[in-house]
Every structure is written in structure tokens, then in C-alpha cells.
PDB file of N, CA, C and O in Angstrom:
ATOM      1  N   GLN D   1       4.802 -17.058  -9.035  1.00 66.00           N
ATOM      2  CA  GLN D   1       5.668 -15.204  -8.844  1.00 66.00           C
ATOM      3  C   GLN D   1       5.841 -14.683 -10.237  1.00 66.00           C
ATOM      4  O   GLN D   1       5.429 -13.918 -10.381  1.00 66.00           O
ATOM      5  N   LYS D   2       5.248 -15.928 -11.158  1.00 67.00           N
ATOM      6  CA  LYS D   2       5.320 -15.118 -12.609  1.00 67.00           C
ATOM      7  C   LYS D   2       4.478 -13.886 -12.649  1.00 67.00           C
ATOM      8  O   LYS D   2       4.097 -13.256 -13.641  1.00 67.00           O
ATOM      9  N   GLY D   3       3.505 -14.195 -11.946  1.00 84.00           N
ATOM     10  CA  GLY D   3       2.247 -13.038 -12.723  1.00 84.00           C
ATOM     11  C   GLY D   3       2.714 -11.907 -11.772  1.00 84.00           C
ATOM     12  O   GLY D   3       2.410 -10.642 -12.018  1.00 84.00           O
ATOM     13  N   VAL D   4       3.875 -11.852 -10.888  1.00 91.00           N
ATOM     14  CA  VAL D   4       4.121 -10.586  -9.730  1.00 91.00           C
ATOM     15  C   VAL D   4       4.570 -10.093 -11.103  1.00 91.00           C
ATOM     16  O   VAL D   4       4.792  -8.529 -10.952  1.00 91.00           O
ATOM     17  N   ASP D   5       5.643 -10.873 -11.454  1.00 92.00           N
ATOM     18  CA  ASP D   5       7.003 -10.438 -12.774  1.00 92.00           C
ATOM     19  C   ASP D   5       5.813  -9.356 -13.052  1.00 92.00           C
ATOM     20  O   ASP D   5       6.675  -8.032 -13.960  1.00 92.00           O
ATOM     21  N   VAL D   6       5.111  -9.971 -14.222  1.00 93.00           N
ATOM     22  CA  VAL D   6       4.578  -9.065 -14.919  1.00 93.00           C
ATOM     23  C   VAL D   6       3.616  -8.301 -15.010  1.00 93.00           C
ATOM     24  O   VAL D   6       3.859  -7.049 -15.506  1.00 93.00           O
ATOM     25  N   GLY D   7       2.796  -8.434 -13.133  1.00 95.00           N
ATOM     26  CA  GLY D   7       2.269  -7.187 -12.990  1.00 95.00           C
ATOM     27  C   GLY D   7       3.314  -5.763 -12.575  1.00 95.00           C
ATOM     28  O   GLY D   7       3.276  -4.361 -13.473  1.00 95.00           O
ATOM     29  N   ILE D   8       4.414  -6.043 -12.339  1.00 96.00           N
ATOM     30  CA  ILE D   8       5.524  -5.479 -11.695  1.00 96.00           C
ATOM     31  C   ILE D   8       5.924  -5.234 -13.475  1.00 96.00           C
ATOM     32  O   ILE D   8       6.007  -3.327 -13.766  1.00 96.00           O
ATOM     33  N   ALA D   9       5.665  -5.237 -14.430  1.00 96.00           N
ATOM     34  CA  ALA D   9       6.566  -5.185 -15.638  1.00 96.00           C
ATOM     35  C   ALA D   9       5.714  -4.337 -16.273  1.00 96.00           C
ATOM     36  O   ALA D   9       5.817  -3.364 -17.172  1.00 96.00           O
ATOM     37  N   VAL D  10       4.206  -4.151 -15.985  1.00 96.00           N
ATOM     38  CA  VAL D  10       3.607  -3.531 -16.283  1.00 96.00           C
ATOM     39  C   VAL D  10       3.208  -2.471 -15.933  1.00 96.00           C
ATOM     40  O   VAL D  10       3.588  -1.335 -16.421  1.00 96.00           O
ATOM     41  N   HIS D  11       3.453  -2.158 -15.015  1.00 97.00           N
ATOM     42  CA  HIS D  11       3.449  -1.064 -14.026  1.00 97.00           C
ATOM     43  C   HIS D  11       4.079  -0.237 -14.579  1.00 97.00           C
ATOM     44  O   HIS D  11       4.238   0.786 -14.615  1.00 97.00           O
ATOM     45  N   MET D  12       5.851  -1.149 -14.368  1.00 98.00           N
ATOM     46  CA  MET D  12       6.748   0.104 -14.672  1.00 98.00           C
ATOM     47  C   MET D  12       6.735   0.024 -16.749  1.00 98.00           C
ATOM     48  O   MET D  12       7.706   1.760 -16.421  1.00 98.00           O
ATOM     49  N   LEU D  13       5.973  -0.389 -16.686  1.00 98.00           N
ATOM     50  CA  LEU D  13       5.942   0.514 -18.494  1.00 98.00           C
ATOM     51  C   LEU D  13       5.231   1.543 -18.497  1.00 98.00           C
ATOM     52  O   LEU D  13       5.289   2.316 -19.404  1.00 98.00           O
ATOM     53  N   LYS D  14       3.499   1.256 -18.037  1.00 98.00           N
ATOM     54  CA  LYS D  14       3.246   2.407 -17.529  1.00 98.00           C
ATOM     55  C   LYS D  14       2.928   3.520 -17.501  1.00 98.00           C
ATOM     56  O   LYS D  14       3.058   4.874 -17.645  1.00 98.00           O
ATOM     57  N   LEU D  15       4.489   3.753 -16.314  1.00 98.00           N
ATOM     58  CA  LEU D  15       4.710   4.509 -15.508  1.00 98.00           C
ATOM     59  C   LEU D  15       5.689   5.327 -16.475  1.00 98.00           C
ATOM     60  O   LEU D  15       5.744   6.460 -16.565  1.00 98.00           O
ATOM     61  N   ALA D  16       6.574   4.268 -16.893  1.00 98.00           N
ATOM     62  CA  ALA D  16       7.443   4.834 -17.974  1.00 98.00           C
ATOM     63  C   ALA D  16       7.006   5.498 -19.347  1.00 98.00           C
ATOM     64  O   ALA D  16       7.152   7.053 -19.930  1.00 98.00           O
ATOM     65  N   TYR D  17       6.140   5.216 -19.845  1.00 97.00           N
ATOM     66  CA  TYR D  17       5.199   5.580 -21.298  1.00 97.00           C
ATOM     67  C   TYR D  17       4.608   7.667 -20.478  1.00 97.00           C
ATOM     68  O   TYR D  17       4.389   7.788 -21.201  1.00 97.00           O
ATOM     69  N   SER D  18       4.341   7.132 -18.884  1.00 98.00           N
ATOM     70  CA  SER D  18       3.070   8.512 -18.577  1.00 98.00           C
ATOM     71  C   SER D  18       4.409   9.450 -18.466  1.00 98.00           C
ATOM     72  O   SER D  18       4.143  10.455 -17.527  1.00 98.00           O
ATOM     73  N   ASN D  19       6.062   8.895 -18.111  1.00 98.00           N
ATOM     74  CA  ASN D  19       6.971   9.759 -18.298  1.00 98.00           C
ATOM     75  C   ASN D  19       7.099  10.576 -16.538  1.00 98.00           C
ATOM     76  O   ASN D  19       7.208  11.155 -16.194  1.00 98.00           O
ATOM     77  N   ALA D  20       6.540   9.291 -16.217  1.00 98.00           N
ATOM     78  CA  ALA D  20       6.526   9.389 -14.810  1.00 98.00           C
ATOM     79  C   ALA D  20       7.861   9.127 -13.691  1.00 98.00           C
ATOM     80  O   ALA D  20       7.701   9.728 -12.506  1.00 98.00           O
ATOM     81  N   PHE D  21       8.898   8.949 -14.503  1.00 98.00           N
ATOM     82  CA  PHE D  21       9.047   8.605 -13.679  1.00 98.00           C
ATOM     83  C   PHE D  21      10.993   8.627 -15.184  1.00 98.00           C
ATOM     84  O   PHE D  21      10.941   8.537 -16.308  1.00 98.00           O
ATOM     85  N   GLU D  22      12.086   8.994 -14.627  1.00 98.00           N
ATOM     86  CA  GLU D  22      13.403   8.893 -15.823  1.00 98.00           C
ATOM     87  C   GLU D  22      14.007   7.813 -15.232  1.00 98.00           C
ATOM     88  O   GLU D  22      15.240   6.955 -15.809  1.00 98.00           O
ATOM     89  N   GLN D  23      14.104   7.989 -13.589  1.00 98.00           N
ATOM     90  CA  GLN D  23      15.134   6.615 -12.515  1.00 98.00           C
ATOM     91  C   GLN D  23      14.183   5.577 -12.025  1.00 98.00           C
ATOM     92  O   GLN D  23      13.765   6.271 -11.278  1.00 98.00           O
ATOM     93  N   ALA D  24      14.556   4.021 -12.014  1.00 98.00           N
ATOM     94  CA  ALA D  24      13.523   3.784 -10.954  1.00 98.00           C
ATOM     95  C   ALA D  24      14.665   3.105 -10.592  1.00 98.00           C
ATOM     96  O   ALA D  24      15.565   2.128 -10.994  1.00 98.00           O
ATOM     97  N   LEU D  25      13.941   2.175  -9.185  1.00 98.00           N
ATOM     98  CA  LEU D  25      14.776   1.664  -8.470  1.00 98.00           C
ATOM     99  C   LEU D  25      14.378  -0.517  -8.643  1.00 98.00           C
ATOM    100  O   LEU D  25      12.678  -0.099  -8.257  1.00 98.00           O
ATOM    101  N   LEU D  26      14.875  -1.356  -8.782  1.00 98.00           N
ATOM    102  CA  LEU D  26      13.850  -2.393  -9.258  1.00 98.00           C
ATOM    103  C   LEU D  26      14.597  -3.446  -8.176  1.00 98.00           C
ATOM    104  O   LEU D  26      15.363  -4.434  -8.635  1.00 98.00           O
ATOM    105  N   CYS D  27      13.693  -3.927  -6.729  1.00 96.00           N
ATOM    106  CA  CYS D  27      14.001  -4.646  -6.637  1.00 96.00           C
ATOM    107  C   CYS D  27      14.084  -6.190  -6.376  1.00 96.00           C
ATOM    108  O   CYS D  27      13.084  -7.186  -6.427  1.00 96.00           O
ATOM    109  N   SER D  28      14.741  -6.405  -7.244  1.00 96.00           N
ATOM    110  CA  SER D  28      14.503  -7.700  -7.801  1.00 96.00           C
ATOM    111  C   SER D  28      16.058  -7.916  -9.118  1.00 96.00           C
ATOM    112  O   SER D  28      16.881  -7.393  -9.345  1.00 96.00           O
ATOM    113  N   GLY D  29      16.950  -9.590  -8.943  1.00 96.00           N
ATOM    114  CA  GLY D  29      17.875 -10.006  -8.945  1.00 96.00           C
ATOM    115  C   GLY D  29      17.183 -10.863 -10.469  1.00 96.00           C
ATOM    116  O   GLY D  29      18.131 -11.477 -10.933  1.00 96.00           O
ATOM    117  N   ASP D  30      16.100 -10.711 -10.488  1.00 96.00           N
ATOM    118  CA  ASP D  30      15.531 -12.087 -11.696  1.00 96.00           C
ATOM    119  C   ASP D  30      16.005 -11.383 -13.099  1.00 96.00           C
ATOM    120  O   ASP D  30      16.082 -10.642 -13.989  1.00 96.00           O
ATOM    121  N   GLY D  31      17.008 -12.724 -13.820  1.00 97.00           N
ATOM    122  CA  GLY D  31      16.874 -12.052 -14.757  1.00 97.00           C
ATOM    123  C   GLY D  31      15.857 -12.271 -16.383  1.00 97.00           C
ATOM    124  O   GLY D  31      16.580 -11.283 -17.213  1.00 97.00           O
ATOM    125  N   ASP D  32      14.987 -12.744 -16.039  1.00 95.00           N
ATOM    126  CA  ASP D  32      13.539 -12.479 -16.471  1.00 95.00           C
ATOM    127  C   ASP D  32      13.163 -10.904 -16.723  1.00 95.00           C
ATOM    128  O   ASP D  32      12.450 -10.168 -17.936  1.00 95.00           O
ATOM    129  N   PHE D  33      13.271 -10.002 -15.756  1.00 97.00           N
ATOM    130  CA  PHE D  33      13.472  -8.704 -16.274  1.00 97.00           C
ATOM    131  C   PHE D  33      14.377  -7.875 -17.244  1.00 97.00           C
ATOM    132  O   PHE D  33      14.241  -6.469 -17.614  1.00 97.00           O
ATOM    133  N   ALA D  34      15.432  -8.742 -17.386  1.00 98.00           N
ATOM    134  CA  ALA D  34      16.168  -8.249 -18.325  1.00 98.00           C
ATOM    135  C   ALA D  34      15.760  -7.307 -19.695  1.00 98.00           C
ATOM    136  O   ALA D  34      16.075  -6.219 -20.236  1.00 98.00           O
ATOM    137  N   PRO D  35      14.726  -8.033 -19.893  1.00 98.00           N
ATOM    138  CA  PRO D  35      14.321  -7.778 -21.678  1.00 98.00           C
ATOM    139  C   PRO D  35      13.953  -6.547 -21.187  1.00 98.00           C
ATOM    140  O   PRO D  35      13.727  -4.841 -22.301  1.00 98.00           O
ATOM    141  N   LEU D  36      13.129  -6.049 -20.470  1.00 98.00           N
ATOM    142  CA  LEU D  36      12.661  -4.766 -19.871  1.00 98.00           C
ATOM    143  C   LEU D  36      13.054  -3.713 -19.480  1.00 98.00           C
ATOM    144  O   LEU D  36      13.086  -2.785 -20.129  1.00 98.00           O
ATOM    145  N   VAL D  37      14.911  -4.194 -18.570  1.00 98.00           N
ATOM    146  CA  VAL D  37      14.871  -2.927 -18.417  1.00 98.00           C
ATOM    147  C   VAL D  37      16.378  -3.054 -19.665  1.00 98.00           C
ATOM    148  O   VAL D  37      16.376  -1.532 -19.728  1.00 98.00           O
ATOM    149  N   THR D  38      16.338  -3.414 -20.489  1.00 98.00           N
ATOM    150  CA  THR D  38      17.102  -3.155 -21.840  1.00 98.00           C
ATOM    151  C   THR D  38      15.684  -2.795 -22.906  1.00 98.00           C
ATOM    152  O   THR D  38      16.112  -1.098 -23.337  1.00 98.00           O
ATOM    153  N   TYR D  39      14.487  -2.164 -22.284  1.00 98.00           N
ATOM    154  CA  TYR D  39      13.661  -1.603 -23.749  1.00 98.00           C
ATOM    155  C   TYR D  39      13.487  -0.860 -23.209  1.00 98.00           C
ATOM    156  O   TYR D  39      13.832   0.874 -23.167  1.00 98.00           O
ATOM    157  N   LEU D  40      12.790  -0.620 -21.296  1.00 98.00           N
ATOM    158  CA  LEU D  40      13.308   1.455 -20.859  1.00 98.00           C
ATOM    159  C   LEU D  40      14.753   1.956 -21.093  1.00 98.00           C
ATOM    160  O   LEU D  40      14.305   2.777 -21.423  1.00 98.00           O
ATOM    161  N   ARG D  41      15.724   0.967 -20.966  1.00 98.00           N
ATOM    162  CA  ARG D  41      17.205   1.864 -21.603  1.00 98.00           C
ATOM    163  C   ARG D  41      17.178   2.705 -23.590  1.00 98.00           C
ATOM    164  O   ARG D  41      16.919   3.678 -23.118  1.00 98.00           O
ATOM    165  N   ASP D  42      16.695   1.509 -23.486  1.00 98.00           N
ATOM    166  CA  ASP D  42      17.392   1.541 -25.243  1.00 98.00           C
ATOM    167  C   ASP D  42      16.067   2.881 -26.338  1.00 98.00           C
ATOM    168  O   ASP D  42      16.542   3.149 -26.648  1.00 98.00           O
ATOM    169  N   SER D  43      14.983   2.740 -25.750  1.00 98.00           N
ATOM    170  CA  SER D  43      13.428   2.614 -26.766  1.00 98.00           C
ATOM    171  C   SER D  43      12.660   3.994 -25.919  1.00 98.00           C
ATOM    172  O   SER D  43      12.273   4.528 -26.694  1.00 98.00           O
ATOM    173  N   LEU D  44      12.552   4.165 -24.000  1.00 98.00           N
ATOM    174  CA  LEU D  44      12.264   5.239 -24.021  1.00 98.00           C
ATOM    175  C   LEU D  44      12.978   5.593 -22.927  1.00 98.00           C
ATOM    176  O   LEU D  44      12.584   6.884 -22.104  1.00 98.00           O
ATOM    177  N   GLY D  45      13.945   5.758 -22.697  1.00 98.00           N
ATOM    178  CA  GLY D  45      15.501   6.559 -21.930  1.00 98.00           C
ATOM    179  C   GLY D  45      15.375   6.580 -21.288  1.00 98.00           C
ATOM    180  O   GLY D  45      16.146   7.372 -20.187  1.00 98.00           O
ATOM    181  N   LYS D  46      14.999   4.974 -20.185  1.00 98.00           N
ATOM    182  CA  LYS D  46      14.658   4.881 -18.880  1.00 98.00           C
ATOM    183  C   LYS D  46      16.171   4.612 -18.125  1.00 98.00           C
ATOM    184  O   LYS D  46      16.375   3.285 -18.560  1.00 98.00           O
ATOM    185  N   ARG D  47      16.400   4.692 -17.050  1.00 98.00           N
ATOM    186  CA  ARG D  47      17.451   4.433 -16.331  1.00 98.00           C
ATOM    187  C   ARG D  47      16.875   3.479 -15.067  1.00 98.00           C
ATOM    188  O   ARG D  47      15.982   4.156 -14.978  1.00 98.00           O
ATOM    189  N   VAL D  48      17.668   2.168 -15.212  1.00 98.00           N
ATOM    190  CA  VAL D  48      17.178   1.858 -13.736  1.00 98.00           C
ATOM    191  C   VAL D  48      17.738   1.183 -13.154  1.00 98.00           C
ATOM    192  O   VAL D  48      19.037   0.714 -13.425  1.00 98.00           O
ATOM    193  N   ILE D  49      18.195   0.999 -11.912  1.00 98.00           N
ATOM    194  CA  ILE D  49      18.726   0.363 -10.922  1.00 98.00           C
ATOM    195  C   ILE D  49      18.257  -0.682 -10.021  1.00 98.00           C
ATOM    196  O   ILE D  49      17.156  -1.488  -9.407  1.00 98.00           O
ATOM    197  N   ALA D  50      19.219  -2.284 -10.460  1.00 98.00           N
ATOM    198  CA  ALA D  50      18.770  -3.340 -10.302  1.00 98.00           C
ATOM    199  C   ALA D  50      19.582  -2.766  -8.373  1.00 98.00           C
ATOM    200  O   ALA D  50      20.843  -2.998  -8.280  1.00 98.00           O
ATOM    201  N   VAL D  51      18.289  -3.711  -7.905  1.00 97.00           N
ATOM    202  CA  VAL D  51      19.061  -4.129  -6.355  1.00 97.00           C
ATOM    203  C   VAL D  51      18.550  -5.065  -5.778  1.00 97.00           C
ATOM    204  O   VAL D  51      17.747  -6.060  -5.705  1.00 97.00           O
ATOM    205  N   GLY D  52      19.837  -5.935  -5.236  1.00 96.00           N
ATOM    206  CA  GLY D  52      19.632  -7.246  -4.512  1.00 96.00           C
ATOM    207  C   GLY D  52      21.264  -7.856  -4.232  1.00 96.00           C
ATOM    208  O   GLY D  52      21.560  -6.503  -3.885  1.00 96.00           O
ATOM    209  N   TRP D  53      20.779  -9.225  -4.310  1.00 94.00           N
ATOM    210  CA  TRP D  53      22.386 -10.060  -3.421  1.00 94.00           C
ATOM    211  C   TRP D  53      23.749  -9.451  -4.404  1.00 94.00           C
ATOM    212  O   TRP D  53      22.944  -9.737  -5.326  1.00 94.00           O
ATOM    213  N   GLN D  54      24.833  -9.298  -4.331  1.00 92.00           N
ATOM    214  CA  GLN D  54      25.993  -9.393  -4.852  1.00 92.00           C
ATOM    215  C   GLN D  54      26.194 -11.067  -5.930  1.00 92.00           C
ATOM    216  O   GLN D  54      25.414 -11.052  -6.718  1.00 92.00           O
ATOM    217  N   ASN D  55      24.753 -12.282  -5.296  1.00 95.00           N
ATOM    218  CA  ASN D  55      25.597 -12.927  -5.761  1.00 95.00           C
ATOM    219  C   ASN D  55      24.012 -13.630  -6.446  1.00 95.00           C
ATOM    220  O   ASN D  55      23.593 -14.718  -6.948  1.00 95.00           O
ATOM    221  N   GLY D  56      22.857 -12.336  -6.478  1.00 96.00           N
ATOM    222  CA  GLY D  56      21.477 -12.392  -6.572  1.00 96.00           C
ATOM    223  C   GLY D  56      21.334 -11.894  -8.068  1.00 96.00           C
ATOM    224  O   GLY D  56      20.072 -12.385  -8.231  1.00 96.00           O
ATOM    225  N   VAL D  57      22.270 -11.006  -8.586  1.00 98.00           N
ATOM    226  CA  VAL D  57      21.682 -10.784  -9.457  1.00 98.00           C
ATOM    227  C   VAL D  57      22.195 -11.218 -10.765  1.00 98.00           C
ATOM    228  O   VAL D  57      23.526 -11.526 -11.283  1.00 98.00           O
ATOM    229  N   ALA D  58      20.829 -11.591 -11.255  1.00 98.00           N
ATOM    230  CA  ALA D  58      21.100 -12.880 -12.974  1.00 98.00           C
ATOM    231  C   ALA D  58      21.958 -11.777 -13.803  1.00 98.00           C
ATOM    232  O   ALA D  58      22.216 -10.339 -13.867  1.00 98.00           O
ATOM    233  N   PRO D  59      23.507 -12.329 -14.618  1.00 98.00           N
ATOM    234  CA  PRO D  59      23.810 -11.560 -15.118  1.00 98.00           C
ATOM    235  C   PRO D  59      23.509 -10.616 -16.100  1.00 98.00           C
ATOM    236  O   PRO D  59      23.260  -9.283 -17.001  1.00 98.00           O
ATOM    237  N   ALA D  60      22.476 -11.066 -16.870  1.00 98.00           N
ATOM    238  CA  ALA D  60      21.350 -10.422 -17.931  1.00 98.00           C
ATOM    239  C   ALA D  60      20.960  -9.002 -17.881  1.00 98.00           C
ATOM    240  O   ALA D  60      21.014  -7.888 -18.116  1.00 98.00           O
ATOM    241  N   LEU D  61      20.508  -9.150 -16.138  1.00 98.00           N
ATOM    242  CA  LEU D  61      19.891  -7.988 -15.474  1.00 98.00           C
ATOM    243  C   LEU D  61      20.904  -7.094 -14.939  1.00 98.00           C
ATOM    244  O   LEU D  61      20.694  -5.896 -15.590  1.00 98.00           O
ATOM    245  N   ARG D  62      22.600  -7.226 -14.204  1.00 98.00           N
ATOM    246  CA  ARG D  62      23.617  -6.952 -14.755  1.00 98.00           C
ATOM    247  C   ARG D  62      24.097  -5.790 -15.993  1.00 98.00           C
ATOM    248  O   ARG D  62      24.146  -4.010 -15.803  1.00 98.00           O
ATOM    249  N   ASP D  63      23.859  -6.309 -17.233  1.00 98.00           N
ATOM    250  CA  ASP D  63      24.242  -5.939 -18.070  1.00 98.00           C
ATOM    251  C   ASP D  63      23.767  -5.145 -18.298  1.00 98.00           C
ATOM    252  O   ASP D  63      23.857  -4.094 -18.450  1.00 98.00           O
ATOM    253  N   ALA D  64      22.151  -4.940 -18.361  1.00 98.00           N
ATOM    254  CA  ALA D  64      20.933  -4.371 -19.072  1.00 98.00           C
ATOM    255  C   ALA D  64      20.729  -3.063 -18.362  1.00 98.00           C
ATOM    256  O   ALA D  64      20.447  -2.037 -18.781  1.00 98.00           O
ATOM    257  N   ALA D  65      21.403  -3.329 -16.589  1.00 98.00           N
ATOM    258  CA  ALA D  65      20.404  -2.304 -15.786  1.00 98.00           C
ATOM    259  C   ALA D  65      21.774  -1.343 -15.720  1.00 98.00           C
ATOM    260  O   ALA D  65      23.308  -1.317 -16.269  1.00 98.00           O
ATOM    261  N   TYR D  66      21.279   0.378 -15.516  1.00 98.00           N
ATOM    262  CA  TYR D  66      21.763   2.030 -16.019  1.00 98.00           C
ATOM    263  C   TYR D  66      23.069   1.002 -14.641  1.00 98.00           C
ATOM    264  O   TYR D  66      24.293   1.772 -14.604  1.00 98.00           O
ATOM    265  N   LYS D  67      22.568   0.530 -13.191  1.00 98.00           N
ATOM    266  CA  LYS D  67      23.738   0.626 -12.043  1.00 98.00           C
ATOM    267  C   LYS D  67      22.990  -0.826 -10.758  1.00 98.00           C
ATOM    268  O   LYS D  67      21.807  -1.037 -11.438  1.00 98.00           O
ATOM    269  N   VAL D  68      24.334  -1.527 -11.203  1.00 98.00           N
ATOM    270  CA  VAL D  68      23.213  -2.383  -9.969  1.00 98.00           C
ATOM    271  C   VAL D  68      23.578  -2.013  -8.250  1.00 98.00           C
ATOM    272  O   VAL D  68      25.150  -1.748  -7.915  1.00 98.00           O
ATOM    273  N   VAL D  69      22.958  -2.245  -7.604  1.00 97.00           N
ATOM    274  CA  VAL D  69      23.308  -1.993  -5.699  1.00 97.00           C
ATOM    275  C   VAL D  69      22.978  -3.293  -5.045  1.00 97.00           C
ATOM    276  O   VAL D  69      22.001  -3.919  -4.957  1.00 97.00           O
ATOM    277  N   HIS D  70      23.893  -3.015  -5.006  1.00 96.00           N
ATOM    278  CA  HIS D  70      24.175  -4.953  -3.858  1.00 96.00           C
ATOM    279  C   HIS D  70      23.704  -4.747  -2.399  1.00 96.00           C
ATOM    280  O   HIS D  70      24.471  -3.447  -1.760  1.00 96.00           O
ATOM    281  N   LEU D  71      22.840  -5.333  -1.543  1.00 93.00           N
ATOM    282  CA  LEU D  71      22.614  -5.290  -0.261  1.00 93.00           C
ATOM    283  C   LEU D  71      23.431  -5.612   0.745  1.00 93.00           C
ATOM    284  O   LEU D  71      23.167  -5.053   1.884  1.00 93.00           O
ATOM    285  N   GLU D  72      24.642  -6.577   0.116  1.00 93.00           N
ATOM    286  CA  GLU D  72      25.528  -6.318   1.273  1.00 93.00           C
ATOM    287  C   GLU D  72      26.353  -5.236   1.755  1.00 93.00           C
ATOM    288  O   GLU D  72      26.589  -5.054   2.653  1.00 93.00           O
ATOM    289  N   ASP D  73      25.824  -4.569   1.034  1.00 93.00           N
ATOM    290  CA  ASP D  73      26.900  -2.953   0.915  1.00 93.00           C
ATOM    291  C   ASP D  73      26.439  -2.253   2.114  1.00 93.00           C
ATOM    292  O   ASP D  73      26.502  -0.770   2.721  1.00 93.00           O
ATOM    293  N   TYR D  74      24.590  -2.272   2.179  1.00 89.00           N
ATOM    294  CA  TYR D  74      23.979  -1.622   3.057  1.00 89.00           C
ATOM    295  C   TYR D  74      23.550  -2.565   4.360  1.00 89.00           C
ATOM    296  O   TYR D  74      22.696  -1.851   5.222  1.00 89.00           O
ATOM    297  N   GLN D  75      23.988  -3.693   4.348  1.00 85.00           N
ATOM    298  CA  GLN D  75      23.590  -4.457   5.212  1.00 85.00           C
ATOM    299  C   GLN D  75      23.493  -3.853   6.575  1.00 85.00           C
ATOM    300  O   GLN D  75      22.324  -4.351   7.440  1.00 85.00           O
ATOM    301  N   GLY D  76      24.418  -3.969   7.694  1.00 86.00           N
ATOM    302  CA  GLY D  76      24.677  -3.149   8.618  1.00 86.00           C
ATOM    303  C   GLY D  76      22.836  -1.981   9.243  1.00 86.00           C
ATOM    304  O   GLY D  76      22.229  -2.208   9.952  1.00 86.00           O
ATOM    305  N   MET D  77      22.680  -0.956   7.864  1.00 87.00           N
ATOM    306  CA  MET D  77      22.117  -0.380   8.094  1.00 87.00           C
ATOM    307  C   MET D  77      20.642  -0.951   7.331  1.00 87.00           C
ATOM    308  O   MET D  77      19.525  -0.563   8.701  1.00 87.00           O
ATOM    309  N   ILE D  78      20.294  -1.893   6.508  1.00 83.00           N
ATOM    310  CA  ILE D  78      18.911  -3.166   6.777  1.00 83.00           C
ATOM    311  C   ILE D  78      19.280  -3.166   8.369  1.00 83.00           C
ATOM    312  O   ILE D  78      17.113  -3.126   8.607  1.00 83.00           O
ATOM    313  N   ILE D  79      19.828  -3.733   8.717  1.00 84.00           N
ATOM    314  CA  ILE D  79      19.084  -4.582  10.337  1.00 84.00           C
ATOM    315  C   ILE D  79      19.505  -4.542  11.413  1.00 84.00           C
ATOM    316  O   ILE D  79      19.238  -4.551  12.262  1.00 84.00           O
ATOM    317  N   GLY D  80      20.287  -3.199  11.294  1.00 85.00           N
ATOM    318  CA  GLY D  80      20.269  -1.980  12.076  1.00 85.00           C
ATOM    319  C   GLY D  80      21.805  -1.583  12.973  1.00 85.00           C
ATOM    320  O   GLY D  80      21.454  -1.659  14.297  1.00 85.00           O
ATOM    321  N   THR D  81      22.600  -2.771  11.879  1.00 80.00           N
ATOM    322  CA  THR D  81      24.091  -2.967  13.060  1.00 80.00           C
ATOM    323  C   THR D  81      24.659  -1.635  12.848  1.00 80.00           C
ATOM    324  O   THR D  81      25.790  -1.408  13.645  1.00 80.00           O
ATOM    325  N   ALA D  82      23.979  -0.070  12.311  1.00 66.00           N
ATOM    326  CA  ALA D  82      25.271   0.074  11.806  1.00 66.00           C
ATOM    327  C   ALA D  82      25.633   1.734  12.308  1.00 66.00           C
ATOM    328  O   ALA D  82      24.304   1.201  12.896  1.00 66.00           O
TER     329      ALA D  82
END
């Protein structure tokens, strides 16, 4: 999984440096992404919205993110019961 996490981080940094986005969705609750999200916010002025299960978003990522979207809020729509 670390290889995937590093790949996501590198890709987000490349896109941020090329000004490809102002706001990004990070579909992960992994606290290992907190330093990346903090850097994107503080150094590059980017907003990152973390998407994950309510109890699955690490506090460090929750603090670093511009916003956190909880999948529970959209569960009916995701599984087709809404």
C-alpha cells in the first residue's frame, strides 16, 4: 500500500505544481497523507477535501483538510437505495 500512497502523493504534487487544480478530492482517511495535504494548503494554496468513512478519517488528516466528506452521508446514493 505504501507504493500506492507514494504514487498518489507524487501525482498530487505534480498536478498542484502545474496548477492543474485549486481543489482536489482525496478518497482516503489515511493520516499519512496529512503532511502532503498541509503542504498543498500552506505552500501552494490548494484545498484538499478528504473523503472517507466517519470513523476512518485520521485526526491528522481531518485537521489538515479543507473539508471532510463522510461517506455515510451519501450511503443510500452510493448503494442505490436513495
